[in-house]
Short mmCIF file of C-alpha atoms and ligand atoms in Angstrom, two decimals:
data_model
loop_
_atom_site.label_atom_id
_atom_site.label_comp_id
_atom_site.label_asym_id
_atom_site.label_seq_id
_atom_site.Cartn_x
_atom_site.Cartn_y
_atom_site.Cartn_z
CA MET A 1 -12.32 19.87 -16.10
CA ALA A 2 -13.73 18.32 -13.00
CA ASN A 3 -12.94 14.79 -12.64
CA SER A 4 -16.59 13.88 -12.51
CA ASP A 5 -17.13 15.55 -15.97
CA MET A 6 -14.38 13.54 -17.42
CA ASN A 7 -16.12 10.38 -16.08
CA ASP A 8 -19.57 11.37 -16.89
CA PRO A 9 -20.58 9.44 -20.08
CA ASN A 10 -22.81 12.29 -21.14
CA ARG A 11 -20.59 15.21 -20.26
CA ALA A 12 -17.11 13.78 -21.21
CA PRO A 13 -15.74 15.60 -24.38
CA ASP A 14 -15.29 13.41 -27.41
CA HIS A 15 -11.78 12.64 -26.92
CA LEU A 16 -12.51 11.17 -23.56
CA ARG A 17 -15.20 9.08 -24.85
CA HIS A 18 -13.12 6.18 -25.83
CA ALA A 19 -15.79 4.00 -24.27
CA GLY A 20 -18.43 2.80 -26.87
CA PRO A 21 -22.11 2.95 -26.45
CA ARG A 22 -22.42 -0.50 -24.94
CA SER A 23 -19.70 0.05 -22.52
CA GLN A 24 -21.19 3.43 -21.42
CA ALA A 25 -24.67 1.87 -20.93
CA LEU A 26 -23.21 -0.92 -18.87
CA LEU A 27 -21.25 1.50 -16.75
CA ALA A 28 -24.49 3.56 -16.17
CA ARG A 29 -26.16 0.34 -15.00
CA ALA A 30 -23.09 -0.78 -13.01
CA LYS A 31 -22.73 2.49 -11.06
CA ALA A 32 -26.20 2.19 -9.55
CA MET A 33 -25.25 -1.12 -7.91
CA ILE A 34 -21.53 -1.31 -7.57
CA PRO A 35 -19.24 1.26 -6.04
CA GLY A 36 -17.79 3.14 -8.90
CA GLY A 37 -19.24 0.51 -11.33
CA VAL A 38 -16.31 -1.65 -10.83
CA ASN A 39 -15.14 -4.43 -8.64
CA SER A 40 -11.59 -3.06 -8.21
CA PRO A 41 -10.84 0.63 -8.14
CA VAL A 42 -7.88 0.75 -10.60
CA ARG A 43 -10.39 -0.44 -13.30
CA ALA A 44 -12.31 2.68 -13.01
CA PHE A 45 -10.01 4.79 -15.25
CA ARG A 46 -10.35 7.63 -12.64
CA ALA A 47 -6.63 8.23 -12.97
CA VAL A 48 -6.64 8.66 -16.79
CA GLY A 49 -9.98 10.21 -17.45
CA GLY A 50 -12.84 8.94 -19.45
CA ASN A 51 -14.76 5.79 -18.72
CA PRO A 52 -13.64 2.23 -18.41
CA LEU A 53 -14.19 -0.26 -21.24
CA PHE A 54 -16.23 -3.34 -20.53
CA MET A 55 -14.45 -6.32 -21.99
CA GLU A 56 -16.00 -9.25 -23.64
CA ARG A 57 -13.17 -11.62 -24.81
CA GLY A 58 -9.56 -11.95 -25.20
CA SER A 59 -7.35 -13.98 -27.49
CA GLY A 60 -3.56 -14.08 -27.45
CA CYS A 61 -2.27 -10.68 -26.77
CA ARG A 62 -5.49 -8.98 -27.76
CA ILE A 63 -8.63 -8.03 -25.90
CA THR A 64 -11.90 -6.97 -27.26
CA ASP A 65 -14.53 -4.78 -25.62
CA VAL A 66 -18.24 -5.12 -25.69
CA ASP A 67 -18.40 -2.59 -28.57
CA GLY A 68 -16.33 -5.05 -30.58
CA ARG A 69 -13.07 -2.82 -30.57
CA SER A 70 -9.96 -4.75 -30.18
CA TYR A 71 -6.67 -3.74 -28.48
CA ILE A 72 -3.12 -4.94 -28.06
CA ASP A 73 -3.19 -5.74 -24.33
CA TYR A 74 -0.46 -4.85 -21.79
CA VAL A 75 -2.43 -5.20 -18.88
CA GLY A 76 -3.06 -9.15 -19.20
CA SER A 77 -5.53 -9.01 -16.31
CA TRP A 78 -2.74 -7.33 -14.22
CA GLY A 79 -0.14 -10.12 -14.67
CA PRO A 80 -1.62 -13.56 -14.67
CA LEU A 81 -1.74 -14.14 -18.44
CA LEU A 82 1.87 -15.06 -19.13
CA PHE A 83 0.83 -16.84 -22.23
CA GLY A 84 -1.92 -14.41 -23.30
CA HIS A 85 -5.67 -14.57 -23.20
CA ALA A 86 -7.59 -17.97 -23.64
CA ASP A 87 -4.46 -20.05 -23.76
CA PRO A 88 -5.56 -23.43 -25.22
CA GLU A 89 -4.00 -25.60 -22.62
CA VAL A 90 -5.36 -23.62 -19.76
CA ILE A 91 -8.85 -23.51 -21.34
CA ALA A 92 -8.89 -27.23 -21.82
CA ALA A 93 -7.77 -27.84 -18.32
CA VAL A 94 -10.40 -25.63 -16.94
CA ARG A 95 -13.05 -27.13 -19.32
CA ALA A 96 -12.18 -30.64 -18.27
CA ALA A 97 -12.22 -29.88 -14.51
CA ALA A 98 -15.45 -27.99 -14.57
CA GLU A 99 -17.29 -30.92 -16.03
CA MET A 100 -16.37 -32.98 -13.04
CA GLY A 101 -17.81 -30.38 -10.71
CA THR A 102 -16.82 -26.94 -9.40
CA SER A 103 -15.81 -27.42 -5.83
CA PHE A 104 -15.80 -30.15 -3.20
CA GLY A 105 -14.49 -28.56 -0.03
CA ALA A 106 -12.36 -31.51 0.27
CA PRO A 107 -8.65 -32.19 -0.83
CA THR A 108 -8.12 -33.20 -4.33
CA ALA A 109 -5.20 -34.50 -6.37
CA GLY A 110 -4.84 -31.23 -8.28
CA GLU A 111 -3.82 -29.45 -5.16
CA VAL A 112 -1.07 -32.08 -4.40
CA GLU A 113 0.10 -31.70 -8.04
CA LEU A 114 0.11 -27.87 -7.87
CA ALA A 115 2.07 -27.85 -4.54
CA GLU A 116 4.63 -30.17 -5.93
CA ARG A 117 5.13 -27.88 -9.10
CA ILE A 118 5.38 -24.73 -6.86
CA ILE A 119 7.97 -26.46 -4.58
CA GLN A 120 9.86 -27.78 -7.59
CA LEU A 121 10.16 -24.19 -9.12
CA VAL A 122 10.60 -22.16 -6.08
CA PRO A 123 13.22 -24.07 -3.89
CA SER A 124 12.77 -21.68 -0.81
CA VAL A 125 9.15 -22.95 -0.62
CA GLN A 126 9.36 -26.16 1.40
CA LYS A 127 5.67 -26.01 2.28
CA VAL A 128 2.87 -24.07 0.61
CA ARG A 129 -0.89 -23.35 1.32
CA LEU A 130 -3.15 -22.41 -1.55
CA VAL A 131 -5.60 -19.34 -1.06
CA ASN A 132 -7.82 -17.34 -3.20
CA SER A 133 -6.12 -14.02 -3.79
CA GLY A 134 -2.83 -12.26 -3.32
CA THR A 135 -4.35 -10.30 -0.47
CA GLU A 136 -5.13 -13.41 1.36
CA ALA A 137 -1.67 -14.74 0.67
CA THR A 138 -0.03 -11.74 2.21
CA MET A 139 -2.40 -11.37 5.08
CA SER A 140 -1.69 -15.16 6.00
CA ALA A 141 2.10 -14.90 5.46
CA LEU A 142 2.22 -11.85 7.85
CA ARG A 143 0.06 -13.78 10.47
CA VAL A 144 2.41 -16.75 10.25
CA ALA A 145 5.45 -14.64 10.67
CA ARG A 146 3.83 -12.99 13.80
CA GLY A 147 2.89 -16.41 15.05
CA ALA A 148 6.36 -17.92 14.45
CA THR A 149 8.38 -14.97 15.99
CA GLY A 150 5.96 -13.86 18.58
CA ARG A 151 6.42 -10.29 17.41
CA ASP A 152 3.81 -7.87 16.16
CA LYS A 153 5.38 -5.17 13.96
CA VAL A 154 6.15 -5.40 10.15
CA ILE A 155 8.20 -3.17 7.92
CA LYS A 156 6.93 -2.39 4.54
CA PHE A 157 8.00 0.10 1.86
CA GLU A 158 6.26 3.26 0.72
CA GLY A 159 4.78 2.63 -2.71
CA CYS A 160 4.66 -1.18 -2.46
CA TYR A 161 1.32 -2.72 -2.63
CA HIS A 162 0.56 -6.10 -0.92
CA GLY A 163 -3.20 -6.25 -1.32
CA HIS A 164 -5.95 -4.65 0.70
CA GLY A 165 -5.30 -6.23 4.09
CA ASP A 166 -5.33 -3.48 6.95
CA ALA A 167 -1.75 -4.03 7.81
CA PHE A 168 -0.60 -3.14 4.28
CA LEU A 169 -2.89 -0.23 3.49
CA ILE A 170 -0.26 2.13 4.87
CA LYS A 171 1.40 4.24 2.32
CA ALA A 172 0.51 1.59 -0.32
CA GLY A 173 1.09 1.73 -4.02
CA SER A 174 -1.17 0.56 -7.03
CA GLY A 175 -4.61 1.80 -6.72
CA ALA A 176 -4.16 3.27 -3.27
CA ALA A 177 -1.30 5.48 -4.67
CA THR A 178 -3.31 6.19 -7.79
CA PHE A 179 -6.32 7.38 -5.69
CA GLY A 180 -4.19 9.35 -3.14
CA VAL A 181 -5.42 6.91 -0.33
CA PRO A 182 -2.21 5.31 0.55
CA ASP A 183 -3.44 5.21 4.17
CA SER A 184 -7.03 4.10 3.66
CA PRO A 185 -9.87 5.12 6.09
CA GLY A 186 -11.05 2.14 8.11
CA VAL A 187 -7.66 0.95 9.15
CA PRO A 188 -7.56 1.14 12.84
CA ALA A 189 -4.66 3.24 14.42
CA GLY A 190 -3.60 0.28 16.44
CA THR A 191 -3.09 -1.78 13.18
CA ALA A 192 -1.30 1.05 11.51
CA ALA A 193 0.94 1.46 14.56
CA ASP A 194 2.36 -1.92 13.98
CA THR A 195 3.15 -1.28 10.41
CA LEU A 196 6.53 0.57 10.02
CA ILE A 197 7.53 2.23 6.77
CA ALA A 198 10.85 2.62 4.99
CA SER A 199 11.79 4.03 1.68
CA TYR A 200 12.35 1.34 -1.08
CA ASN A 201 16.09 0.84 -1.94
CA ASP A 202 17.07 2.38 1.44
CA PRO A 203 18.53 -0.51 3.69
CA ASP A 204 19.74 2.15 6.21
CA ALA A 205 16.15 3.11 6.88
CA VAL A 206 15.34 -0.45 7.55
CA ASP A 207 18.31 -0.84 9.99
CA ALA A 208 17.23 2.36 11.76
CA LEU A 209 13.72 0.76 12.35
CA PHE A 210 15.41 -2.41 13.65
CA ASP A 211 17.55 -0.30 15.98
CA ARG A 212 14.52 1.41 17.31
CA TYR A 213 12.07 -1.53 17.50
CA ALA A 214 14.72 -4.41 17.79
CA GLN A 215 12.71 -7.39 19.13
CA GLU A 216 9.29 -6.17 17.96
CA ILE A 217 9.70 -6.78 14.24
CA ALA A 218 8.31 -9.98 13.04
CA ALA A 219 9.06 -9.43 9.37
CA VAL A 220 10.01 -7.30 6.39
CA ILE A 221 7.73 -7.67 3.38
CA VAL A 222 8.84 -6.38 0.08
CA GLU A 223 8.15 -6.52 -3.59
CA PRO A 224 11.53 -7.93 -4.92
CA VAL A 225 10.87 -5.88 -8.00
CA VAL A 226 8.19 -3.30 -7.39
CA GLY A 227 5.44 -3.29 -9.84
CA ASN A 228 3.08 -1.16 -7.86
CA MET A 229 4.76 2.21 -8.21
CA GLY A 230 5.28 1.35 -11.82
CA CYS A 231 8.26 -0.98 -12.19
CA VAL A 232 11.07 -0.06 -9.76
CA PRO A 233 13.87 -2.51 -9.47
CA PRO A 234 16.00 -3.19 -6.42
CA GLN A 235 19.39 -1.35 -6.59
CA ASN A 236 22.86 -1.52 -4.92
CA ASP A 237 22.36 -4.89 -3.41
CA PHE A 238 19.15 -3.90 -1.62
CA LEU A 239 17.58 -7.36 -1.39
CA ARG A 240 20.84 -8.90 -0.03
CA LYS A 241 21.02 -6.22 2.68
CA LEU A 242 17.43 -6.87 3.75
CA ARG A 243 18.34 -10.60 3.92
CA ALA A 244 21.26 -9.73 6.27
CA SER A 245 19.27 -7.34 8.44
CA CYS A 246 16.54 -9.91 8.93
CA ASP A 247 19.09 -12.65 9.73
CA ARG A 248 20.89 -10.33 12.18
CA GLU A 249 17.61 -9.21 13.94
CA GLY A 250 15.69 -12.67 13.82
CA ALA A 251 13.01 -11.27 11.66
CA LEU A 252 11.49 -13.19 8.69
CA LEU A 253 12.02 -11.86 5.10
CA ILE A 254 8.72 -12.07 3.10
CA PHE A 255 9.00 -11.78 -0.74
CA ASP A 256 5.73 -10.59 -2.18
CA GLU A 257 6.04 -12.34 -5.51
CA VAL A 258 2.37 -12.12 -6.35
CA MET A 259 3.38 -10.04 -9.40
CA THR A 260 6.94 -11.19 -10.09
CA GLY A 261 6.53 -14.94 -9.36
CA PHE A 262 7.05 -17.18 -12.35
CA ARG A 263 7.03 -14.04 -14.57
CA LEU A 264 10.63 -12.85 -14.14
CA ALA A 265 12.06 -16.35 -13.96
CA GLN A 266 10.85 -19.80 -13.36
CA GLY A 267 11.61 -19.18 -9.63
CA GLY A 268 10.65 -15.59 -9.73
CA ALA A 269 12.69 -12.71 -8.42
CA GLN A 270 14.43 -14.73 -5.93
CA GLU A 271 15.85 -16.76 -8.63
CA LEU A 272 16.79 -13.74 -10.70
CA TYR A 273 18.54 -11.96 -7.75
CA GLY A 274 19.74 -15.07 -5.89
CA ILE A 275 18.22 -14.19 -2.48
CA THR A 276 16.34 -16.83 -0.38
CA PRO A 277 13.37 -15.28 1.55
CA ASP A 278 11.82 -17.12 4.50
CA LEU A 279 8.37 -16.75 3.12
CA THR A 280 7.06 -16.20 -0.33
CA THR A 281 3.62 -14.96 -1.43
CA MET A 282 2.56 -15.91 -5.00
CA GLY A 283 -0.61 -15.13 -7.12
CA LYS A 284 -1.59 -14.13 -10.71
CA VAL A 285 0.52 -16.39 -12.90
CA VAL A 286 0.15 -19.25 -10.51
CA GLY A 287 -3.69 -19.21 -11.01
CA GLY A 288 -3.54 -18.83 -14.70
CA GLY A 289 -6.27 -15.97 -14.36
CA LEU A 290 -8.49 -17.82 -11.99
CA PRO A 291 -8.78 -16.82 -8.31
CA LEU A 292 -5.93 -18.66 -6.97
CA ALA A 293 -2.82 -17.64 -4.88
CA ALA A 294 -0.45 -19.10 -2.36
CA TYR A 295 1.99 -18.56 0.37
CA GLY A 296 4.82 -20.78 1.42
CA GLY A 297 8.39 -21.05 2.58
CA ARG A 298 10.50 -22.56 5.23
CA ALA A 299 8.98 -25.84 6.53
CA ASP A 300 9.65 -24.96 10.28
CA VAL A 301 7.64 -21.63 9.73
CA MET A 302 4.83 -23.12 7.58
CA SER A 303 4.43 -26.02 9.99
CA GLN A 304 2.87 -23.35 12.34
CA VAL A 305 -0.19 -23.17 10.08
CA ALA A 306 -3.38 -24.93 11.13
CA PRO A 307 -4.08 -27.74 11.56
CA GLU A 308 -0.38 -28.73 11.84
CA GLY A 309 0.37 -25.79 14.02
CA PRO A 310 -1.54 -23.15 15.99
CA VAL A 311 -1.72 -20.30 13.40
CA TYR A 312 -5.17 -20.25 11.95
CA GLN A 313 -5.92 -19.71 8.32
CA ALA A 314 -8.76 -21.17 6.28
CA GLY A 315 -10.82 -20.84 2.94
CA THR A 316 -13.93 -22.25 1.61
CA LEU A 317 -12.59 -22.29 -1.99
CA SER A 318 -8.91 -22.57 -1.23
CA GLY A 319 -7.45 -25.10 -3.75
CA ASN A 320 -10.54 -24.99 -5.86
CA PRO A 321 -10.22 -27.78 -8.48
CA ILE A 322 -10.92 -25.52 -11.43
CA ALA A 323 -8.46 -23.00 -10.26
CA THR A 324 -5.80 -25.58 -9.60
CA ALA A 325 -6.38 -27.05 -13.01
CA ALA A 326 -5.57 -23.63 -14.49
CA GLY A 327 -2.50 -23.37 -12.15
CA ASN A 328 -1.26 -26.81 -13.13
CA ALA A 329 -1.64 -26.11 -16.84
CA MET A 330 0.27 -22.72 -16.48
CA LEU A 331 3.20 -24.11 -14.49
CA ALA A 332 3.47 -27.14 -16.87
CA LYS A 333 3.53 -24.84 -19.73
CA ILE A 334 6.18 -22.65 -18.15
CA VAL A 335 8.37 -25.68 -17.73
CA ALA A 336 7.74 -26.93 -21.30
CA THR A 337 8.25 -23.62 -23.02
CA ARG A 338 12.07 -23.39 -23.29
CA ASP A 339 12.19 -20.08 -24.97
CA LEU A 340 9.70 -18.43 -22.66
CA TYR A 341 12.02 -15.99 -20.69
CA PRO A 342 14.41 -15.37 -23.61
CA LYS A 343 11.43 -14.39 -25.74
CA LEU A 344 9.99 -12.14 -22.89
CA GLU A 345 13.30 -10.51 -22.61
CA ARG A 346 13.73 -9.92 -26.39
CA LEU A 347 10.28 -8.50 -26.68
CA GLY A 348 10.71 -6.23 -23.56
CA ARG A 349 14.12 -5.00 -24.97
CA ARG A 350 12.50 -4.30 -28.48
CA LEU A 351 9.72 -2.28 -26.83
CA SER A 352 12.05 -0.40 -24.40
CA SER A 353 14.66 0.42 -26.94
CA GLY A 354 12.03 1.55 -29.44
CA LEU A 355 10.54 3.93 -26.93
CA ASP A 356 14.08 5.32 -26.26
CA GLU A 357 14.57 5.85 -29.95
CA ILE A 358 11.35 7.85 -30.05
CA ALA A 359 12.44 9.98 -27.08
CA ARG A 360 15.74 10.83 -28.78
CA GLU A 361 14.18 11.94 -32.18
CA PRO A 362 14.81 15.56 -32.60
CA LYS A 363 11.18 16.73 -32.90
CA MET A 364 10.15 14.80 -29.75
CA ALA A 365 13.37 15.95 -27.82
CA GLU A 366 12.34 19.62 -28.91
CA ARG A 367 8.70 18.97 -27.76
CA MET A 368 9.74 17.86 -24.41
CA GLN A 369 12.05 20.48 -23.92
CA ALA A 370 9.46 23.21 -24.92
CA VAL A 371 7.30 21.92 -22.17
CA ASN A 372 9.92 21.09 -19.78
CA GLY A 373 8.77 17.58 -19.94
CA ALA A 374 10.67 14.26 -19.57
CA MET A 375 10.20 10.54 -19.62
CA SER A 376 12.15 7.54 -18.55
CA GLN A 377 11.74 3.89 -18.48
CA THR A 378 12.35 0.93 -16.25
CA ARG A 379 12.24 -2.75 -17.29
CA VAL A 380 12.95 -6.11 -15.84
CA GLY A 381 12.17 -8.76 -18.25
CA SER A 382 8.46 -8.36 -19.23
CA PHE A 383 7.87 -5.82 -16.60
CA VAL A 384 7.92 -2.53 -18.35
CA THR A 385 7.04 1.11 -17.38
CA LEU A 386 7.30 4.28 -19.17
CA PHE A 387 7.44 7.14 -16.54
CA PHE A 388 6.48 10.78 -17.35
CA GLY A 389 9.44 11.93 -15.10
CA ALA A 390 13.16 12.12 -15.52
CA GLY A 391 14.29 9.36 -13.40
CA PRO A 392 16.13 7.59 -11.88
CA MET A 393 13.25 5.69 -10.33
CA ARG A 394 14.48 4.32 -6.97
CA ASN A 395 11.56 4.78 -4.61
CA TRP A 396 8.18 6.44 -4.17
CA ASP A 397 9.59 9.92 -3.72
CA ASP A 398 11.15 9.71 -7.20
CA VAL A 399 8.04 8.17 -8.87
CA LYS A 400 5.47 10.57 -7.31
CA GLN A 401 7.27 13.44 -9.28
CA CYS A 402 5.93 12.06 -12.38
CA SER A 403 3.26 13.99 -14.35
CA THR A 404 0.09 11.78 -14.03
CA GLU A 405 -1.60 14.37 -16.32
CA ARG A 406 0.80 13.68 -19.24
CA PHE A 407 0.55 9.91 -18.46
CA GLY A 408 -3.35 10.37 -18.70
CA ARG A 409 -2.91 11.93 -22.19
CA TYR A 410 -0.45 9.25 -23.31
CA PHE A 411 -2.91 6.53 -22.05
CA ARG A 412 -5.89 8.02 -23.98
CA GLY A 413 -3.82 8.50 -27.14
CA MET A 414 -2.52 4.80 -26.92
CA LEU A 415 -6.12 3.63 -26.43
CA ALA A 416 -7.58 5.55 -29.27
CA ARG A 417 -4.86 3.79 -31.42
CA GLY A 418 -5.76 0.44 -30.21
CA ILE A 419 -3.23 -0.22 -27.41
CA TYR A 420 -4.62 -1.02 -23.97
CA LEU A 421 -2.27 0.10 -21.16
CA ALA A 422 -2.74 -0.13 -17.32
CA PRO A 423 -4.82 2.97 -16.57
CA SER A 424 -2.26 4.51 -14.01
CA GLN A 425 1.25 5.73 -13.98
CA PHE A 426 1.73 3.64 -10.87
CA GLU A 427 1.25 0.28 -12.58
CA THR A 428 3.37 -1.85 -14.67
CA GLY A 429 2.90 -2.98 -18.13
CA PHE A 430 3.11 -6.82 -18.88
CA LEU A 431 4.33 -8.47 -21.98
CA SER A 432 3.20 -11.96 -22.74
CA TYR A 433 4.56 -15.00 -24.64
CA ALA A 434 1.64 -14.35 -26.99
CA HIS A 435 3.07 -10.77 -27.94
CA SER A 436 5.24 -10.85 -31.07
CA ASP A 437 7.55 -8.24 -32.92
CA ALA A 438 4.47 -7.26 -35.02
CA GLU A 439 2.54 -6.17 -31.98
CA ILE A 440 5.58 -4.36 -30.51
CA ASP A 441 6.05 -2.48 -33.90
CA LEU A 442 2.46 -1.42 -33.96
CA THR A 443 2.72 -0.21 -30.33
CA LEU A 444 5.79 1.84 -31.14
CA GLU A 445 4.03 3.42 -34.17
CA ALA A 446 1.05 4.35 -31.83
CA ALA A 447 3.57 5.64 -29.20
CA ARG A 448 5.30 7.89 -31.48
CA GLU A 449 2.05 9.85 -32.02
CA ALA A 450 0.65 9.50 -28.62
CA LEU A 451 3.89 10.67 -27.01
CA PHE A 452 4.02 13.67 -29.18
CA GLU A 453 0.37 14.46 -28.06
CA ALA A 454 1.18 13.82 -24.34
CA PHE A 455 3.71 16.60 -24.37
CA GLU A 456 1.64 19.23 -25.99
CA VAL A 457 1.64 22.53 -24.29
P1 KE4 B 501 -5.02 -9.45 -5.23
O1 KE4 B 501 -5.56 -9.54 -3.74
O2 KE4 B 501 -5.43 -8.28 -5.97
O3 KE4 B 501 -5.09 -10.77 -5.94
O4 KE4 B 501 -3.32 -9.37 -4.96
C1 KE4 B 501 -2.90 -8.39 -4.13
C2 KE4 B 501 -1.56 -7.97 -4.44
C3 KE4 B 501 -0.46 -8.53 -3.71
N1 KE4 B 501 0.87 -8.26 -3.92
C4 KE4 B 501 1.21 -7.70 -5.15
C5 KE4 B 501 2.63 -7.43 -5.36
C6 KE4 B 501 0.21 -7.27 -6.00
O5 KE4 B 501 0.58 -6.52 -7.14
C7 KE4 B 501 -1.16 -7.40 -5.74
C8 KE4 B 501 -2.27 -6.95 -6.62
N2 KE4 B 501 -1.82 -6.19 -7.83
C9 KE4 B 501 -2.89 -5.26 -8.35
C10 KE4 B 501 -2.27 -4.51 -9.62
N3 KE4 B 501 -1.14 -3.60 -9.09
C11 KE4 B 501 -4.06 -5.95 -8.64
C12 KE4 B 501 -5.00 -5.16 -9.60
C13 KE4 B 501 -6.14 -4.63 -8.75
O6 KE4 B 501 -6.04 -4.14 -7.57
O7 KE4 B 501 -7.20 -4.50 -9.44
#
């Protein structure tokens, strides 16, 4: 069936019509005014068939669409909602801030407090600048690295996504991979020429690029645990080897922790793996679901940023008081919630081992064998991905072998059973502190049936 049929509210077959009448009506209106009817491509469900659900409210680990249908949510706004939807402390902080005004375009105490909290939790960050999105954070971090080193080139990894800045839309992951536009039109050849690509978990490929472009490489930017190919963890001391290569070659190591920051540990993936980057980008959790992100790192590098230094970066709403109120509430709650990471680890392990058990059940194993199918999992704490491929998943070449068609069937089967997953094989699922054993068990019950359907002939 043509992709357009799958997405046409009137022509899609029933099993693709998971979107209720109000969602479908809103989509029809939206498509007339907004590209694809959405404000970010991965939301369009293009990779999984059917039409996107328009959401109306969330509470804890559940989200409810405009047709009144509720789902256990594993997207969590793509990562920010570490404590679930409408967290009371975050809402109270946002409400109080909003009553004092929405924006001043002047420094506020909340920005100072948030900078202090970030620096306290992430020791490699000695100075930090607040911005409005992860894309702004990575674009700015790269500009600072180029300004600080006087070099132009950057190494990124195939399948990693660092936002939609021109320099990064080269063999990118996430929505770019989902839509098969890892090298987006509109990125000038000159820009692309300064972006060098290596395979994730391949330190020799990085050293080969350094050998060839020695003094031209300003930085290596990496997702320390990839979320944008699905979850792909670093292996065989990959991060330590990147650190050593950058030290040897005088390049800066940028950890893009927009997704991993404050989620995999209080200090993010750099705490988990014990590696100190020169610069770190943060987003999602640090903004508590509001448009706030940050970049920071070594004081000698960050002091290059205007107005202290010559590297220019600015933003009308940077450090917005409502967003910083949400961020402060989030980071305060992270510090105060002593069982946060143990609970996320326990829930992640429960989900992952439950899916393993389902895969090993005789009738499931027979089913997969009959269609020559496979599935595998990766997990780091509350980052969980079920791949429709055998694994191991080490890099983009491994992940791209997965059956996106089977993933699409699984996704729709789970949605029909009240489970809301990220609508792409190349995304990660997120657990929150608001999930509980009960939701995990309901998810596993749904998965047992949806997986059986996914492997139908
Ligand atoms: P934003 O500009 O979307 O705030 O952040 C860009 C970004 C940077 N770095 C990493 C590691 C990221 O994961 C992201 C954004 N993540 C995607 C989900 N894979 C956002 C969802 C979307 O594009 O709608």
